[in-house]
Amino acid sequence: MKRFELIQAIFNNQLPREPRQVTATAFAPINVALCKYWGKRNNELNLPVTSSLSIAVPTKGTTTTLLWAPEQTQDNIIFNGKEMDPKSSFVQGITQFLDLFRPQHKWYLQATIKMNIALAAGFASSSCGFAALSLALNNLFTWNLEPYKLSILARLGSGSAARSLWTGFVEWHRGTRDDGMDSHASPLAEDWPALCIGLLSVCETEKPISSRKAMQHTVNTSHLYPYWPEKVAQDLVKIKYAIDKRDFSLLGKLAEQNALAMHATMLSSQPPICYFLSDTIAAIRRIWTLRKAGLELYFTQDAGPNLKLLFLKKDITAIQKFFPSVEIVSVFSGCI
Ligand code: PMV
């Protein structure tokens, strides 16, 4: 199945042509994967090899305002106050996504995007970006799509965007259908106010290889990748158990191991992909040393050199002391 056929299925062959309002705004949070999505079974539809599970950071993300601009001859994208080059890969990605909804009848938009997280540095910028864009389109055209359909739309922009439509814990179900209509996320009805996340920035410049390319390269060349789906299947069950039991040590341990296993598949690809910088390794060693000394602190890492620290509210002062640059973000109300 092609992307456009999937869109037709979502809209029952009734693709909207004109919005019923001139402007619309939406916000979507970043999500931090505790059990990672790494590898696609269908590149065109962004269908994952495995399910995955994340936690949203509701104070970090993207706010997108769309303006209907019929007089324009192309989309106009303003990112954090700066007009973007139409030829840049950033704008091309957005334009290609918008093209899904305007196959015959061309229309253009002005999109004003505000993101309070570094772009393409492993802080899930694409997940909140495509989720906010899907939500804003839904508002602009008053589609009133059910959340699972919005999750499928966001997934077409960036896989992990499927999880950025909710707060709290979110699971993206792999699905089994070839058309991808059952590959979407849903929230877990769990609240854990004591759980905290710290964003530990090591380097905020754009990563050398996109997660899209790195993922495909890993699937194609890593001799460890065949073990990954089974590892994720086991981790997912255990992580959900740890959340259900509010067992922080177990959750932290599993999330950290899962991230390291994902990076191991990258390191074992040919040629290898390494998102670690020396400061990343130094921070990881520090975390391990502190944990050995009794501090309950874990980390996870995505496709970039930066770390996300996982800890409990009771340890905020200690975390701030050992990592003065860490940005502690609210996860559930009550964390900070
Ligand atoms: O959605 P993408 O194509 O940016 O891939 C994201 C992959 C990871 O962030 C590394 C893992 C995940 O589950 O978010």
XYZ file of C-alpha atoms and ligand atoms in Angstrom:
350
model
C 0.000 0.000 0.000
C 1.199 3.512 -0.829
C 1.102 6.512 1.484
C -1.638 8.159 -0.520
C -3.869 5.081 -0.391
C -3.477 5.047 3.370
C -4.519 8.676 3.532
C -7.540 7.863 1.354
C -8.465 5.086 3.754
C -8.226 7.444 6.721
C -10.420 10.002 5.027
C -12.712 7.443 3.320
C -11.825 8.872 -0.093
C -13.084 12.300 0.988
C -9.861 14.271 1.152
C -10.646 17.815 2.256
C -9.903 20.608 -0.194
C -10.302 23.866 1.665
C -10.123 24.667 5.355
C -13.151 25.998 7.168
C -11.028 28.503 9.029
C -8.015 30.605 8.121
C -5.644 29.738 10.925
C -5.102 27.025 13.532
C -2.564 26.328 16.249
C -1.549 23.148 18.054
C 1.093 21.985 20.528
C 2.681 18.540 20.825
C 5.209 17.404 23.442
C 8.481 15.585 22.921
C 8.478 11.968 24.017
C 11.339 10.041 25.568
C 11.374 6.371 24.565
C 11.926 3.982 27.466
C 11.661 1.028 25.080
C 12.974 2.174 21.722
C 11.683 2.040 18.185
C 14.638 1.102 15.997
C 14.003 -0.387 12.573
C 11.181 -0.351 10.043
C 9.418 -3.182 8.292
C 8.041 -0.740 5.721
C 9.986 2.425 4.894
C 7.286 4.229 2.972
C 4.658 3.873 5.694
C 7.101 4.082 8.638
C 5.903 0.739 9.980
C 8.102 -0.416 12.864
C 9.665 -3.820 13.385
C 8.648 -3.674 17.055
C 6.268 -1.887 19.383
C 7.767 0.812 21.646
C 6.927 2.791 24.770
C 7.662 6.367 25.749
C 6.935 9.060 28.269
C 5.933 12.566 27.234
C 7.551 15.763 28.481
C 4.607 18.193 28.332
C 6.651 21.378 28.837
C 8.967 20.673 25.909
C 7.830 20.450 22.342
C 6.511 22.260 19.310
C 3.765 24.818 18.810
C 2.722 25.107 15.181
C 0.457 27.781 13.755
C -0.857 27.247 10.244
C -2.158 30.060 8.082
C -4.136 29.331 4.922
C -2.296 31.198 2.166
C -4.013 30.648 -1.222
C -2.134 33.563 -2.797
C 1.254 31.923 -2.156
C 3.002 29.763 -4.747
C 4.821 27.654 -2.181
C 4.746 26.861 1.534
C 6.358 29.404 3.770
C 7.977 27.939 6.895
C 9.124 30.110 9.786
C 11.096 28.234 12.401
C 11.786 29.910 15.750
C 11.363 33.337 14.125
C 13.517 32.622 11.081
C 12.190 32.097 7.558
C 13.576 28.771 6.318
C 15.136 28.076 2.932
C 12.506 26.231 0.815
C 15.283 23.938 -0.457
C 16.415 22.890 3.039
C 15.743 19.303 4.083
C 13.699 20.652 7.008
C 11.224 22.457 4.708
C 11.240 19.615 2.157
C 10.195 17.159 4.885
C 7.251 19.370 5.853
C 6.247 20.052 2.244
C 6.315 16.359 1.374
C 4.113 15.671 4.381
C 1.632 18.390 3.319
C 1.632 16.961 -0.227
C -0.063 13.850 1.171
C -3.187 15.949 1.668
C -3.155 17.920 -1.602
C -2.487 15.429 -4.409
C -4.562 17.061 -7.146
C -5.567 20.433 -5.854
C -2.563 22.509 -4.785
C -2.792 24.877 -1.885
C -0.118 26.391 0.307
C 0.319 27.277 3.910
C 2.404 29.466 6.093
C 3.604 27.433 9.061
C 5.059 29.211 12.071
C 6.882 26.632 14.150
C 8.189 27.293 17.632
C 10.271 24.599 19.249
C 11.793 24.851 22.724
C 14.189 21.949 22.187
C 17.317 21.637 20.008
C 16.639 20.485 16.450
C 17.956 17.097 15.237
C 20.149 16.550 18.303
C 18.435 13.431 19.670
C 15.856 15.333 21.708
C 12.862 14.033 19.712
C 12.371 17.244 17.714
C 10.855 15.396 14.740
C 8.379 13.539 16.949
C 6.829 16.690 18.413
C 7.192 18.516 15.080
C 5.099 16.108 13.005
C 2.622 15.509 15.833
C 2.009 19.264 16.187
C 1.680 19.613 12.407
C -0.900 16.788 12.267
C -2.879 18.330 15.126
C -2.750 21.797 13.567
C -3.958 20.412 10.195
C -6.758 18.593 12.014
C -7.780 21.919 13.573
C -7.382 23.956 10.393
C -9.512 21.624 8.272
C -11.780 20.657 11.227
C -11.230 17.016 10.310
C -12.162 15.871 13.835
C -10.070 12.742 13.339
C -9.988 10.189 16.121
C -6.688 10.206 18.044
C -5.568 6.871 16.614
C -5.967 8.213 13.070
C -3.970 11.318 13.974
C -1.308 9.009 15.392
C -1.163 7.208 12.017
C -0.863 10.530 10.164
C 1.911 11.771 12.466
C 3.670 8.411 11.990
C 3.946 9.112 8.257
C 6.031 12.203 9.066
C 8.302 10.507 11.600
C 7.719 7.148 13.273
C 8.159 8.340 16.837
C 5.681 11.188 16.191
C 2.949 8.556 16.503
C 3.601 8.668 20.289
C 3.652 12.478 20.696
C -0.103 13.060 20.765
C -0.599 12.287 24.448
C 0.960 13.074 27.789
C 2.128 10.419 30.257
C 3.185 6.924 29.183
C 2.355 6.036 25.589
C 2.719 2.751 23.742
C 3.061 2.569 19.974
C 1.602 -0.765 18.859
C 3.591 -2.307 16.047
C 0.495 -3.658 14.302
C 0.463 -6.540 11.856
C -1.436 -5.187 8.849
C 0.431 -4.295 5.670
C -1.591 -1.098 5.281
C -0.459 0.165 8.709
C -3.960 0.994 9.911
C -3.296 -0.860 13.168
C 0.140 0.709 13.764
C -0.611 3.642 16.054
C -0.075 4.673 19.636
C -2.349 4.791 22.662
C -1.848 6.189 26.176
C -1.363 4.049 29.286
C -3.675 5.015 32.140
C -0.797 5.409 34.603
C 0.278 8.404 36.658
C 3.646 8.536 38.442
C 4.191 12.015 39.938
C 7.450 11.019 41.639
C 9.109 10.139 38.329
C 11.437 12.823 36.959
C 13.425 13.368 33.786
C 16.510 15.535 33.377
C 17.742 16.647 29.956
C 21.520 16.475 29.980
C 22.824 18.317 26.968
C 26.257 17.318 25.722
C 26.179 18.861 22.248
C 23.263 20.551 20.506
C 24.591 20.668 16.965
C 22.789 18.662 14.316
C 23.597 14.950 14.411
C 25.924 13.618 11.712
C 23.433 11.011 10.460
C 19.642 11.168 10.709
C 17.808 8.526 12.719
C 15.961 7.551 9.536
C 19.228 6.702 7.743
C 20.912 5.230 10.821
C 17.972 2.942 11.472
C 17.912 1.556 7.952
C 21.668 1.115 7.876
C 21.498 -0.817 11.149
C 18.705 -3.100 9.934
C 20.658 -3.792 6.740
C 24.128 -4.384 8.166
C 24.211 -5.072 11.924
C 24.856 -8.687 12.889
C 23.252 -7.921 16.271
C 20.017 -6.554 14.805
C 18.339 -10.005 14.502
C 18.361 -10.159 18.329
C 16.711 -6.744 18.718
C 13.005 -7.634 18.133
C 13.104 -10.379 20.773
C 14.894 -8.075 23.236
C 12.217 -5.385 22.738
C 9.374 -7.884 23.131
C 10.794 -8.932 26.508
C 11.653 -5.385 27.635
C 8.202 -4.085 26.798
C 6.475 -6.615 29.052
C 8.925 -5.923 31.905
C 8.775 -2.135 31.504
C 4.985 -2.182 31.661
C 5.223 -4.365 34.766
C 7.697 -1.910 36.367
C 5.352 1.012 35.609
C 2.361 -0.859 36.990
C 4.256 -1.699 40.206
C 5.933 1.758 40.405
C 9.222 -0.130 40.629
C 11.649 2.657 39.725
C 14.863 0.603 40.000
C 13.476 -1.964 37.601
C 12.182 0.689 35.176
C 15.458 2.612 35.195
C 17.546 -0.514 34.712
C 15.383 -1.765 31.827
C 15.234 1.620 30.052
C 19.004 2.058 30.297
C 19.702 -1.488 29.061
C 17.265 -1.050 26.198
C 18.978 2.158 25.054
C 22.420 0.556 25.280
C 21.228 -2.483 23.325
C 19.931 -0.149 20.587
C 23.297 1.622 20.429
C 25.041 -1.781 20.363
C 23.154 -2.615 17.154
C 24.430 0.656 15.663
C 28.013 0.071 16.788
C 27.909 -3.370 15.192
C 26.685 -2.103 11.834
C 29.068 -1.779 8.863
C 30.439 0.892 8.788
C 29.576 1.532 12.451
C 27.364 4.365 13.648
C 28.366 5.981 16.908
C 26.290 8.784 18.457
C 28.472 8.865 21.610
C 30.815 11.797 22.101
C 33.545 11.679 24.732
C 31.369 13.875 26.990
C 28.510 11.392 26.589
C 30.770 8.570 27.800
C 32.063 10.705 30.672
C 28.492 11.446 31.800
C 27.514 7.778 31.542
C 30.512 6.765 33.666
C 29.530 9.411 36.221
C 25.979 8.031 36.348
C 27.300 4.515 36.932
C 29.686 5.696 39.647
C 26.928 7.626 41.428
C 24.588 4.662 41.187
C 27.217 2.390 42.694
C 27.445 4.881 45.559
C 23.686 4.555 46.169
C 22.030 7.255 44.039
C 19.137 5.812 42.067
C 19.935 7.359 38.725
C 19.591 5.903 35.230
C 19.763 7.273 31.709
C 18.434 6.752 28.255
C 19.884 8.009 24.963
C 18.367 8.384 21.503
C 19.919 9.075 18.116
C 22.252 11.808 19.319
C 24.931 12.417 21.956
C 22.612 13.841 24.624
C 21.267 11.957 27.623
C 17.963 11.908 29.438
C 18.377 11.180 33.136
C 15.738 9.170 34.963
C 15.366 9.630 38.728
C 12.853 10.166 41.493
C 11.647 13.495 42.865
C 13.341 12.831 46.238
C 16.738 12.979 44.504
C 16.323 16.293 42.633
C 18.777 18.180 44.870
C 21.461 15.525 44.479
C 20.992 15.400 40.697
C 21.302 19.191 40.445
C 24.458 19.063 42.566
C 26.182 16.375 40.481
C 24.931 17.663 37.096
C 24.615 21.476 37.465
C 23.730 21.917 33.783
C 20.858 19.428 33.805
C 17.420 20.740 32.873
C 14.867 18.988 35.051
C 11.539 18.800 33.246
C 8.101 18.091 34.514
C 6.709 14.730 33.437
C 3.619 14.323 35.578
C 2.232 17.222 37.553
C 3.937 17.074 40.906
C 7.445 16.310 39.666
C 8.657 19.910 39.694
O 11.010 8.828 14.606
P 12.442 8.824 14.193
O 12.576 8.383 12.756
O 13.110 10.143 14.474
O 13.202 7.722 15.068
C 13.362 7.864 16.456
C 14.223 6.804 17.004
C 14.667 6.943 18.448
O 14.424 8.238 18.930
C 16.167 6.685 18.539
C 13.978 5.923 19.337
C 12.538 6.202 19.701
O 11.823 5.239 19.968
O 12.150 7.373 19.788
